[in-house]
Amino acid sequence: MWRSCLRLRDGGRRLLNRPRSGLTASEGLGPKPPTPIRAYVPPAERKRFYQNVSISQGEGGFEINLDHRKLRTPQGKLFTVPSEALAIAVATEWDSQQDTIKMYTMHLTTLCNTSLDNPTQRDKDQLIRAAVKFLDTDTVCYRVEEPETLVELQRNEWDPVISWAERRYGVEIGSSTSITGPSIPARTREVLVSHLASYNMWALQGIEFVVTQLKSLVLTLGLMDLHLTVEQAVLLSRLEEEYQIQKWGNIEWAHDYELQELRARTAAGTLFVHLCSESMAIKHKLLQGSRQPSA
């Protein structure tokens, strides 16, 4: 992956050259007709129809080019991202596809599509409220009463994360064994809403994505603040499941696949948030600098 990123910077068009034989560019990148409701089938894979991936800068940001064609979203919008780093990461996803395009492995592309198309038509406030609502059912706040070994495991592993979040944001979160979950004070919600409001819309899409994967706002905040690694956050979100696996065993391939998939989605969402937040912060600083009066 890093080799691909470096190759993107070679040359004016930042081409990722990987020759393909027997491929054409006859498939469109525009919107597709709606798919009728049907029983679940594995995601379809399209034949790779391009040879080279490059990025270019346009008026609205950075664009992805598949050969000489501009990438577009499912709704037909021009695929444009706010930072060069994010564009490189997305281009690397497309370049890493082999003979077939496996969209279900391209999490950054999917998050960009969601940010550009906003299929649920939610505004910034709705995204923030959706993330904060996870506090009511946050994984690390729900505790069991037995067996004692699991009670102790949850206390030893989850309590330090909750304590960190309470200190970091100056709030009270707590935990509970009640089926209704912990009673989260109104002030805690207000503080976290205010904190999330400091992120832009793109970053918020990524935050909600990670919260949904981990079923935890607390763990997601730990990731965003670099207090936790992806591996730590994923294992903490699966603490009870891992405990049961250690006790009763597991279906080897299924457990491994599920764990790797969760790590991949969580890592992609976290990277997406940081790349989007960083690009907006840099733009803000540049704008501030341009407004400074000359000496």
Coordinates of N, CA and C in Angstrom, one line a residue, residues 156-289:
N156 N -11.9 -4.6 34.7 CA -10.4 -4.4 34.5 C -10.2 -3.7 33.1
E157 N -10.9 -4.1 32.1 CA -10.7 -3.6 30.8 C -11.5 -2.4 30.4
W158 N -12.7 -2.3 30.8 CA -13.6 -1.2 30.4 C -13.5 0.0 31.3
D159 N -13.4 -0.2 32.6 CA -13.4 0.9 33.6 C -12.3 1.9 33.3
P160 N -11.1 1.5 32.9 CA -10.0 2.5 32.6 C -10.4 3.4 31.4
V161 N -11.1 2.8 30.4 CA -11.5 3.6 29.3 C -12.6 4.6 29.6
I162 N -13.5 4.2 30.4 CA -14.6 5.1 30.9 C -13.9 6.3 31.7
S163 N -13.0 5.9 32.6 CA -12.4 6.9 33.5 C -11.6 7.9 32.6
W164 N -10.9 7.4 31.6 CA -10.2 8.3 30.7 C -11.2 9.3 30.0
A165 N -12.3 8.8 29.5 CA -13.3 9.7 28.8 C -13.9 10.7 29.8
E166 N -14.1 10.3 31.0 CA -14.7 11.2 32.0 C -13.7 12.3 32.3
R167 N -12.4 12.0 32.5 CA -11.4 13.0 32.7 C -11.2 13.9 31.5
R168 N -11.1 13.2 30.3 CA -10.8 14.0 29.1 C -11.8 15.0 28.8
Y169 N -13.1 14.7 29.0 CA -14.2 15.6 28.6 C -14.8 16.3 29.8
G170 N -14.4 15.9 31.1 CA -15.0 16.5 32.2 C -16.4 16.2 32.4
V171 N -16.8 14.9 32.2 CA -18.2 14.5 32.3 C -18.3 13.2 33.2
E172 N -19.5 12.8 33.4 CA -19.8 11.6 34.1 C -20.5 10.6 33.2
I173 N -20.0 9.4 33.1 CA -20.6 8.4 32.2 C -21.1 7.2 33.0
G174 N -20.2 6.5 33.7 CA -20.5 5.4 34.6 C -20.9 4.2 33.8
S175 N -21.4 3.2 34.5 CA -21.8 1.9 33.9 C -22.9 1.3 34.8
S176 N -23.6 0.3 34.2 CA -24.7 -0.3 34.9 C -25.0 -1.7 34.5
T177 N -25.5 -2.5 35.4 CA -25.9 -3.9 35.1 C -27.4 -3.9 34.8
S178 N -28.1 -2.8 34.9 CA -29.5 -2.7 34.6 C -29.8 -3.0 33.1
I179 N -30.9 -3.6 32.8 CA -31.3 -3.8 31.4 C -31.5 -2.5 30.6
T180 N -31.8 -1.4 31.4 CA -32.1 -0.1 30.8 C -30.8 0.7 30.6
G181 N -29.7 0.1 31.1 CA -28.4 0.8 30.9 C -28.2 1.9 31.9
P182 N -27.0 2.6 31.8 CA -26.7 3.6 32.7 C -27.5 4.9 32.5
S183 N -27.6 5.7 33.5 CA -28.4 6.9 33.4 C -27.3 8.0 33.1
I184 N -27.3 8.4 31.8 CA -26.3 9.4 31.4 C -26.8 10.8 31.7
P185 N -26.1 11.6 32.4 CA -26.6 13.0 32.8 C -26.7 13.9 31.5
A186 N -27.6 14.8 31.6 CA -27.9 15.7 30.4 C -26.6 16.5 30.1
R187 N -25.9 16.9 31.1 CA -24.7 17.7 30.8 C -23.6 16.9 30.0
T188 N -23.6 15.6 30.3 CA -22.6 14.7 29.5 C -23.0 14.8 28.1
R189 N -24.2 14.6 27.8 CA -24.7 14.7 26.4 C -24.4 16.0 25.7
E190 N -24.6 17.1 26.5 CA -24.4 18.4 26.0 C -22.9 18.7 25.7
V191 N -22.0 18.2 26.6 CA -20.6 18.4 26.4 C -20.1 17.6 25.1
L192 N -20.6 16.3 25.0 CA -20.2 15.5 23.9 C -20.7 16.0 22.5
V193 N -22.0 16.5 22.6 CA -22.5 17.2 21.4 C -21.7 18.3 20.9
S194 N -21.3 19.2 21.9 CA -20.5 20.3 21.6 C -19.1 19.9 21.0
H195 N -18.5 18.8 21.6 CA -17.2 18.4 21.1 C -17.4 17.9 19.7
L196 N -18.4 17.1 19.4 CA -18.6 16.5 18.0 C -18.9 17.6 17.0
A197 N -19.5 18.7 17.5 CA -19.8 19.8 16.6 C -18.5 20.5 16.0
S198 N -17.4 20.2 16.7 CA -16.1 20.8 16.2 C -15.6 20.1 14.9
Y199 N -16.2 18.9 14.6 CA -15.8 18.2 13.4 C -16.7 18.7 12.2
N200 N -16.1 18.5 11.0 CA -16.9 18.8 9.8 C -17.8 17.7 9.4
M201 N -18.7 17.9 8.4 CA -19.6 16.9 8.0 C -19.0 15.6 7.6
W202 N -17.9 15.7 6.8 CA -17.2 14.5 6.3 C -16.7 13.7 7.5
A203 N -16.0 14.3 8.4 CA -15.5 13.6 9.6 C -16.6 13.0 10.4
L204 N -17.7 13.7 10.5 CA -18.9 13.1 11.3 C -19.4 11.9 10.7
Q205 N -19.4 11.8 9.3 CA -19.9 10.6 8.7 C -19.0 9.4 9.1
G206 N -17.7 9.7 9.2 CA -16.7 8.7 9.6 C -16.9 8.3 11.0
I207 N -17.1 9.3 11.9 CA -17.3 9.0 13.3 C -18.5 8.1 13.5
E208 N -19.6 8.4 12.9 CA -20.8 7.6 13.1 C -20.6 6.2 12.5
F209 N -19.8 6.1 11.5 CA -19.5 4.8 10.9 C -18.7 3.9 11.9
V210 N -17.7 4.5 12.6 CA -16.9 3.8 13.5 C -17.8 3.5 14.8
V211 N -18.6 4.4 15.2 CA -19.5 4.2 16.4 C -20.4 3.0 16.1
T212 N -20.9 2.9 14.9 CA -21.8 1.8 14.5 C -21.0 0.5 14.5
Q213 N -19.8 0.5 14.1 CA -19.0 -0.8 14.0 C -18.7 -1.3 15.4
L214 N -18.3 -0.4 16.3 CA -17.9 -0.7 17.7 C -19.0 -0.8 18.7
K215 N -20.2 -0.2 18.2 CA -21.4 -0.1 19.1 C -21.0 0.7 20.4
S216 N -20.1 1.7 20.2 CA -19.6 2.4 21.4 C -19.1 3.8 21.0
L217 N -19.7 4.8 21.6 CA -19.2 6.2 21.4 C -17.9 6.4 22.2
V218 N -17.9 5.8 23.4 CA -16.7 5.9 24.3 C -15.4 5.4 23.6
L219 N -15.5 4.2 23.0 CA -14.4 3.6 22.3 C -14.0 4.4 21.1
T220 N -15.0 4.9 20.4 CA -14.7 5.7 19.2 C -14.0 7.0 19.6
L221 N -14.4 7.7 20.7 CA -13.7 8.9 21.1 C -12.3 8.5 21.5
G222 N -12.0 7.4 22.1 CA -10.7 7.0 22.4 C -9.8 6.8 21.2
L223 N -10.4 6.3 20.1 CA -9.7 6.2 18.8 C -9.4 7.5 18.2
M224 N -10.4 8.4 18.2 CA -10.2 9.7 17.6 C -9.2 10.5 18.3
D225 N -9.1 10.4 19.6 CA -8.1 11.1 20.4 C -6.7 10.4 20.5
L226 N -6.6 9.3 19.8 CA -5.4 8.5 19.7 C -5.1 7.9 21.1
H227 N -6.1 7.7 22.0 CA -5.9 7.1 23.3 C -5.9 5.6 23.1
L228 N -6.6 5.1 22.1 CA -6.6 3.6 21.8 C -6.2 3.4 20.4
T229 N -5.6 2.2 20.1 CA -5.3 1.8 18.8 C -6.5 1.0 18.2
V230 N -6.6 0.8 16.9 CA -7.7 0.1 16.3 C -7.8 -1.3 16.9
E231 N -6.7 -2.0 17.1 CA -6.7 -3.3 17.6 C -7.3 -3.3 19.0
Q232 N -6.9 -2.4 19.9 CA -7.4 -2.3 21.2 C -8.9 -2.0 21.2
A233 N -9.3 -1.1 20.4 CA -10.7 -0.7 20.4 C -11.6 -1.9 19.9
V234 N -11.1 -2.6 18.9 CA -11.9 -3.7 18.4 C -12.0 -4.8 19.5
L235 N -10.9 -5.2 20.1 CA -10.9 -6.2 21.1 C -11.8 -5.8 22.3
L236 N -11.8 -4.5 22.7 CA -12.6 -4.1 23.8 C -14.1 -4.1 23.4
S237 N -14.4 -3.9 22.2 CA -15.8 -3.9 21.7 C -16.3 -5.4 21.7
R238 N -15.4 -6.3 21.6 CA -15.7 -7.7 21.5 C -15.4 -8.5 22.7
L239 N -15.2 -7.8 23.8 CA -14.7 -8.4 25.1 C -15.5 -9.6 25.5
E240 N -16.8 -9.5 25.6 CA -17.7 -10.6 26.0 C -17.6 -11.8 25.0
E241 N -17.6 -11.4 23.7 CA -17.6 -12.5 22.7 C -16.2 -13.2 22.8
E242 N -15.1 -12.5 23.0 CA -13.8 -13.1 23.1 C -13.8 -14.0 24.3
Y243 N -14.4 -13.6 25.4 CA -14.5 -14.4 26.6 C -15.2 -15.7 26.4
Q244 N -16.3 -15.6 25.6 CA -17.1 -16.8 25.3 C -16.3 -17.8 24.4
I245 N -15.6 -17.2 23.5 CA -14.8 -18.0 22.6 C -13.7 -18.7 23.3
Q246 N -13.0 -18.0 24.3 CA -12.0 -18.6 25.1 C -12.5 -19.8 25.9
K247 N -13.8 -19.6 26.3 CA -14.4 -20.6 27.2 C -14.9 -21.8 26.4
W248 N -15.6 -21.5 25.3 CA -16.3 -22.6 24.6 C -15.7 -22.9 23.2
G249 N -14.7 -22.2 22.8 CA -14.2 -22.4 21.5 C -14.9 -21.6 20.4
N250 N -14.5 -21.8 19.2 CA -15.1 -21.0 18.1 C -15.0 -21.7 16.7
I251 N -15.7 -21.2 15.8 CA -15.6 -21.7 14.4 C -14.4 -20.9 13.8
E252 N -13.3 -21.6 13.6 CA -12.1 -20.9 13.3 C -12.1 -19.9 12.2
W253 N -12.6 -20.3 11.0 CA -12.5 -19.4 9.9 C -13.5 -18.3 10.1
A254 N -14.7 -18.6 10.6 CA -15.7 -17.5 10.8 C -15.3 -16.4 11.8
H255 N -14.7 -16.9 12.9 CA -14.2 -15.9 13.9 C -13.1 -15.0 13.3
D256 N -12.1 -15.6 12.7 CA -11.0 -14.9 12.1 C -11.5 -13.9 11.1
Y257 N -12.4 -14.3 10.2 CA -12.9 -13.4 9.1 C -13.6 -12.2 9.7
E258 N -14.5 -12.5 10.7 CA -15.3 -11.5 11.3 C -14.4 -10.5 12.0
L259 N -13.4 -11.0 12.7 CA -12.5 -10.1 13.4 C -11.7 -9.2 12.5
Q260 N -11.2 -9.8 11.4 CA -10.4 -9.0 10.4 C -11.3 -8.0 9.7
E261 N -12.5 -8.3 9.4 CA -13.4 -7.4 8.8 C -13.7 -6.2 9.7
L262 N -13.9 -6.5 10.9 CA -14.2 -5.4 11.9 C -13.0 -4.5 12.0
R263 N -11.8 -5.1 12.1 CA -10.6 -4.3 12.2 C -10.5 -3.4 10.9
A264 N -10.7 -4.0 9.7 CA -10.6 -3.2 8.5 C -11.5 -2.1 8.4
R265 N -12.8 -2.3 8.8 CA -13.8 -1.2 8.7 C -13.5 -0.1 9.8
T266 N -13.1 -0.6 11.0 CA -12.8 0.4 12.0 C -11.5 1.2 11.6
A267 N -10.5 0.6 11.1 CA -9.3 1.3 10.7 C -9.6 2.3 9.6
A268 N -10.4 1.9 8.6 CA -10.8 2.8 7.5 C -11.5 4.0 8.0
G269 N -12.5 3.7 8.9 CA -13.3 4.9 9.4 C -12.4 5.8 10.2
T270 N -11.5 5.3 11.0 CA -10.6 6.2 11.8 C -9.7 7.0 10.9
L271 N -9.1 6.3 9.9 CA -8.3 7.0 9.0 C -9.1 8.1 8.2
F272 N -10.3 7.8 7.8 CA -11.1 8.7 7.1 C -11.4 10.0 8.0
V273 N -11.7 9.8 9.2 CA -11.9 10.9 10.1 C -10.7 11.8 10.2
H274 N -9.5 11.2 10.5 CA -8.3 12.0 10.6 C -7.9 12.7 9.4
L275 N -8.1 12.1 8.2 CA -7.7 12.7 6.9 C -8.6 13.9 6.6
C276 N -9.9 13.7 6.9 CA -10.9 14.8 6.7 C -10.7 15.9 7.7
S277 N -10.5 15.6 8.9 CA -10.3 16.6 10.0 C -9.0 17.4 9.7
E278 N -7.9 16.7 9.3 CA -6.6 17.4 9.0 C -6.7 18.3 7.9
S279 N -7.4 17.9 6.8 CA -7.5 18.7 5.6 C -8.3 20.0 5.9
M280 N -9.3 19.9 6.7 CA -10.1 21.1 7.0 C -9.4 22.0 7.9
A281 N -8.6 21.4 8.9 CA -7.8 22.3 9.8 C -6.7 23.1 9.1
I282 N -6.1 22.4 8.1 CA -5.1 23.1 7.3 C -5.7 24.2 6.5
K283 N -6.8 24.0 5.9 CA -7.5 25.0 5.1 C -7.9 26.2 6.0
H284 N -8.3 25.9 7.2 CA -8.7 27.0 8.2 C -7.5 27.8 8.5
K285 N -6.4 27.1 8.8 CA -5.1 27.9 9.1 C -4.7 28.7 8.0
L286 N -4.8 28.2 6.7 CA -4.3 28.9 5.6 C -5.2 30.2 5.4
L287 N -6.5 30.0 5.6 CA -7.4 31.2 5.5 C -7.1 32.2 6.5
Q288 N -6.8 31.8 7.8 CA -6.5 32.7 8.8 C -5.2 33.5 8.5
G289 N -4.2 32.7 8.0 CA -2.9 33.4 7.6 C -3.1 34.4 6.5

